[in-house]
Amino acid sequence: MHPAKSVIFFTTASGAGYGMMIWLGVLAALGEVYPDASLGIVTLGLAFALIVAGLLSSTLHLGRPERAWRALSQWRSSWLSREGLAAIIAFVPLGIFAFAWVVMGTNSGAAAMAGLAGAALSLLTLYCTAMIYASLRPIPAWHNGWTVAGYLVLGPMSGAVLLTAIFHLFGQSKPAAITSLLSLALLATGLLVKLAYWNLIRNEAPVSTAGTATGLGHLGKVEMTGSPHDNDNYLLREMGFRIARKHAEKLRTIAVALGFVLPFLCLLATIYLTGGLMPLLLSALATLSCAIGLAAERWLFFAEARHAVTLYYGEQAV
Amino acid sequence: MTSLPEKTDKKLGLVVDLDICVGCHACAVNCKEWNAGAKSAPLTDYDPYGKKPDGVWFNRVHTYETTDEAGHGQTVHFPRSCLHCEDAPCVTVCPTGASYKREEDGIVLVNEDICIGCKLCSWACPYGAREYDENEGVMKKCTLCIDKIYNENLPQESRVPACVSTCPAGARSFGDLGDPESEVSKLVAARGGYDLMPEQGTKPVNKYLPPRPRQDGREGDKAPRMLEHADDSTEGAGLIARWVDKILS
């Protein structure tokens, strides 16, 4: 599948934004973060900015962005519609939570309830995003449980890493210690999920073949000798993206090293190197590294996914 | 409404005979011609007279070569278009309701006035039936020529999809595949018509008829190289012929 920048940005940015919201809601409900106004403005503001930027990016890549509101109508059948609705409904409790924190100076009681509701709806939105991909049968690399696990873990993971850096920036060592531990657990889980995912897509038996696509399999090997068109058409541009295996291997190494291993080591080091600027520098490095690693991971998620339509254009099995 | 109808009154669709198709692309060209002025008009072209012409087409003809274990090959021309699936995944993924399947005849259509151009339906279709129009910003697809098959201004025999009426070889048939007594259903039953990628669970309405088995070169399968002359027998010949035969021999 064509790795469109808008969708890579949308899923990674809004994933991190929702991840931040989830942990802010949980920390507030546990009474583990003081409702400091400037801390609230930076954390909640950045989370909102990431979510909105992601949603805008995905809306602007539509052929008819002015009709985007229509996408909210088919929630009975469409995961894309459900994602849009969940995203918008989530803004209500998250807005109340942010207002209470920043303007009224409280994040406990009713505000914490709103925060928890917002956290649940954020997780639901991430689940809907995952299901958009996981429900597509013609793309076996997406049509599996590891796709869902990936989105559900990587969003909260990147959110926790980012929050850790901000807490250190504000000298909030107590919540930073909690999000550090959360980050370590999620980075380890995230790496396991992605390794399992890559293992699955590499070793999974093909679902469809050129033989079943044409129904000519009983005649032997099916090869295309004449294409309907000389130039790439929409189908090939959108779904016929092919990535060289050596590039995939390299990018996978980058995704593992920068997305998971380096942030894990940095945050592990903050437990021992507590003096001066070290925790802030290390957690900032973890955030930057995680962002680059996840961009590579998401690019691969699209680039490595092969679509059944390619079987009509020379691919032997997907 | 992008939920699929429980059942449709008819299942209008196409039957493509791969034994007959000669790969002339006339169906694709007439499809383009009709639809460039029909419901989905304009059927956009990009750079039509330039070096890299491209555009939206609802019907594409591929050519495949099959090779069996003995090395025998066979060439098969393969027209590919929307199969108007019973469980059309392109319909249920649509977030706006623009993509729908008609209850009365099972035709899958796009309402271009409310399509937002998210392209998700084209991802959901395993057959590559949908093509996005970059200029209009909406998705387009085969309509089974709804503006032709129901057009009362046309003579009855012309009320078939453009690809069917134009096929010079008679490789394409149109009809109600939900009615077991229809001509197309009988054809499918007689020739072992099949679904493309049944494992995708889409339950296509359109059916493909397989190429008939080819001669494999063994004796007995071949046409005789020469006519055998029955010149040593007058059995069955008329009176004059027998008389002439007697004189000449």
Short mmCIF file of C-alpha atoms in Angstrom, two decimals, chain A residues 166-285:
data_model
loop_
_atom_site.label_atom_id
_atom_site.label_comp_id
_atom_site.label_asym_id
_atom_site.label_seq_id
_atom_site.Cartn_x
_atom_site.Cartn_y
_atom_site.Cartn_z
CA ILE A 166 7.28 17.17 29.93
CA PHE A 167 7.02 16.16 33.59
CA HIS A 168 10.81 16.36 33.85
CA LEU A 169 10.69 19.78 32.16
CA PHE A 170 8.37 20.96 34.93
CA GLY A 171 10.43 19.26 37.61
CA GLN A 172 7.52 16.97 38.47
CA SER A 173 9.58 13.96 39.47
CA LYS A 174 6.70 12.02 41.06
CA PRO A 175 4.41 11.72 38.02
CA ALA A 176 7.55 11.43 35.87
CA ALA A 177 8.58 8.34 37.83
CA ILE A 178 5.15 6.76 37.16
CA THR A 179 5.12 7.53 33.43
CA SER A 180 8.74 6.33 33.21
CA LEU A 181 7.73 2.93 34.54
CA LEU A 182 4.67 2.90 32.29
CA SER A 183 6.89 3.80 29.33
CA LEU A 184 9.37 1.02 30.10
CA ALA A 185 6.58 -1.55 30.34
CA LEU A 186 4.89 -0.29 27.16
CA LEU A 187 8.14 -0.01 25.17
CA ALA A 188 8.89 -3.65 26.00
CA THR A 189 5.32 -4.70 25.17
CA GLY A 190 5.31 -2.61 22.00
CA LEU A 191 8.52 -4.19 20.78
CA LEU A 192 7.15 -7.69 21.42
CA VAL A 193 3.91 -6.83 19.59
CA LYS A 194 5.78 -5.49 16.56
CA LEU A 195 8.18 -8.46 16.46
CA ALA A 196 5.19 -10.80 16.58
CA TYR A 197 3.51 -8.73 13.85
CA TRP A 198 6.56 -8.81 11.56
CA ASN A 199 6.98 -12.50 12.19
CA LEU A 200 3.34 -13.10 11.24
CA ILE A 201 3.39 -11.12 8.00
CA ARG A 202 6.64 -12.78 6.94
CA ASN A 203 5.54 -16.36 7.62
CA GLU A 204 1.78 -16.29 7.13
CA ALA A 205 0.42 -18.62 4.45
CA PRO A 206 -0.95 -16.62 1.51
CA VAL A 207 -4.71 -15.98 1.49
CA SER A 208 -5.20 -15.42 -2.22
CA THR A 209 -3.08 -16.23 -5.26
CA ALA A 210 -2.95 -15.31 -8.94
CA GLY A 211 -4.68 -18.67 -9.42
CA THR A 212 -7.69 -17.83 -7.24
CA ALA A 213 -7.83 -14.22 -8.47
CA THR A 214 -8.28 -15.37 -12.05
CA GLY A 215 -9.75 -18.80 -11.32
CA LEU A 216 -7.13 -20.22 -13.71
CA GLY A 217 -5.01 -21.92 -11.03
CA HIS A 218 -6.07 -25.39 -12.21
CA LEU A 219 -4.25 -24.69 -15.50
CA GLY A 220 -0.91 -24.22 -13.77
CA LYS A 221 1.14 -21.13 -12.99
CA VAL A 222 -0.66 -17.91 -13.94
CA GLU A 223 1.46 -15.05 -15.26
CA MET A 224 0.37 -11.74 -16.75
CA THR A 225 1.70 -11.30 -20.27
CA GLY A 226 -0.39 -8.30 -21.22
CA SER A 227 -1.33 -5.38 -18.96
CA PRO A 228 -4.54 -3.46 -19.67
CA HIS A 229 -2.57 -0.20 -19.68
CA ASP A 230 0.97 0.95 -20.39
CA ASN A 231 1.26 3.47 -17.54
CA ASP A 232 0.53 3.09 -13.85
CA ASN A 233 -3.12 3.69 -13.06
CA TYR A 234 -4.84 4.60 -9.79
CA LEU A 235 -4.83 0.99 -8.60
CA LEU A 236 -1.09 0.56 -9.04
CA ARG A 237 -0.22 3.95 -7.55
CA GLU A 238 -2.46 3.44 -4.51
CA MET A 239 -2.13 -0.29 -3.91
CA GLY A 240 0.76 -1.54 -6.00
CA PHE A 241 3.52 0.00 -3.87
CA ARG A 242 6.52 -2.31 -3.66
CA ILE A 243 9.36 -2.00 -1.22
CA ALA A 244 12.75 -3.60 -1.75
CA ARG A 245 13.42 -6.28 0.84
CA LYS A 246 16.79 -4.84 1.85
CA HIS A 247 15.19 -1.45 2.51
CA ALA A 248 12.51 -3.10 4.59
CA GLU A 249 15.14 -4.85 6.70
CA LYS A 250 17.02 -1.59 7.24
CA LEU A 251 13.88 0.32 8.18
CA ARG A 252 12.83 -2.44 10.54
CA THR A 253 16.19 -2.14 12.31
CA ILE A 254 15.70 1.64 12.57
CA ALA A 255 12.17 1.16 13.90
CA VAL A 256 13.33 -1.32 16.54
CA ALA A 257 16.42 0.64 17.59
CA LEU A 258 14.96 4.15 17.64
CA GLY A 259 11.31 3.37 18.36
CA PHE A 260 11.82 0.99 21.24
CA VAL A 261 15.37 0.10 22.33
CA LEU A 262 16.97 3.57 22.63
CA PRO A 263 13.94 5.16 24.41
CA PHE A 264 13.93 2.16 26.78
CA LEU A 265 17.62 2.58 27.61
CA CYS A 266 17.27 6.37 28.02
CA LEU A 267 14.34 6.06 30.41
CA LEU A 268 16.02 3.22 32.28
CA ALA A 269 19.02 5.52 32.76
CA THR A 270 16.84 8.27 34.28
CA ILE A 271 16.19 5.98 37.24
CA TYR A 272 19.91 6.06 38.11
CA LEU A 273 20.99 9.44 36.70
CA THR A 274 18.72 11.72 38.68
CA GLY A 275 21.00 14.71 39.02
CA GLY A 276 20.55 18.09 37.29
CA LEU A 277 19.37 18.15 33.70
CA MET A 278 20.08 14.47 33.03
CA PRO A 279 16.49 13.17 33.40
CA LEU A 280 15.17 15.95 31.15
CA LEU A 281 17.84 15.41 28.48
CA LEU A 282 17.47 11.65 28.55
CA SER A 283 13.66 11.72 28.36
CA ALA A 284 13.77 14.35 25.60
CA LEU A 285 16.16 12.11 23.65
#
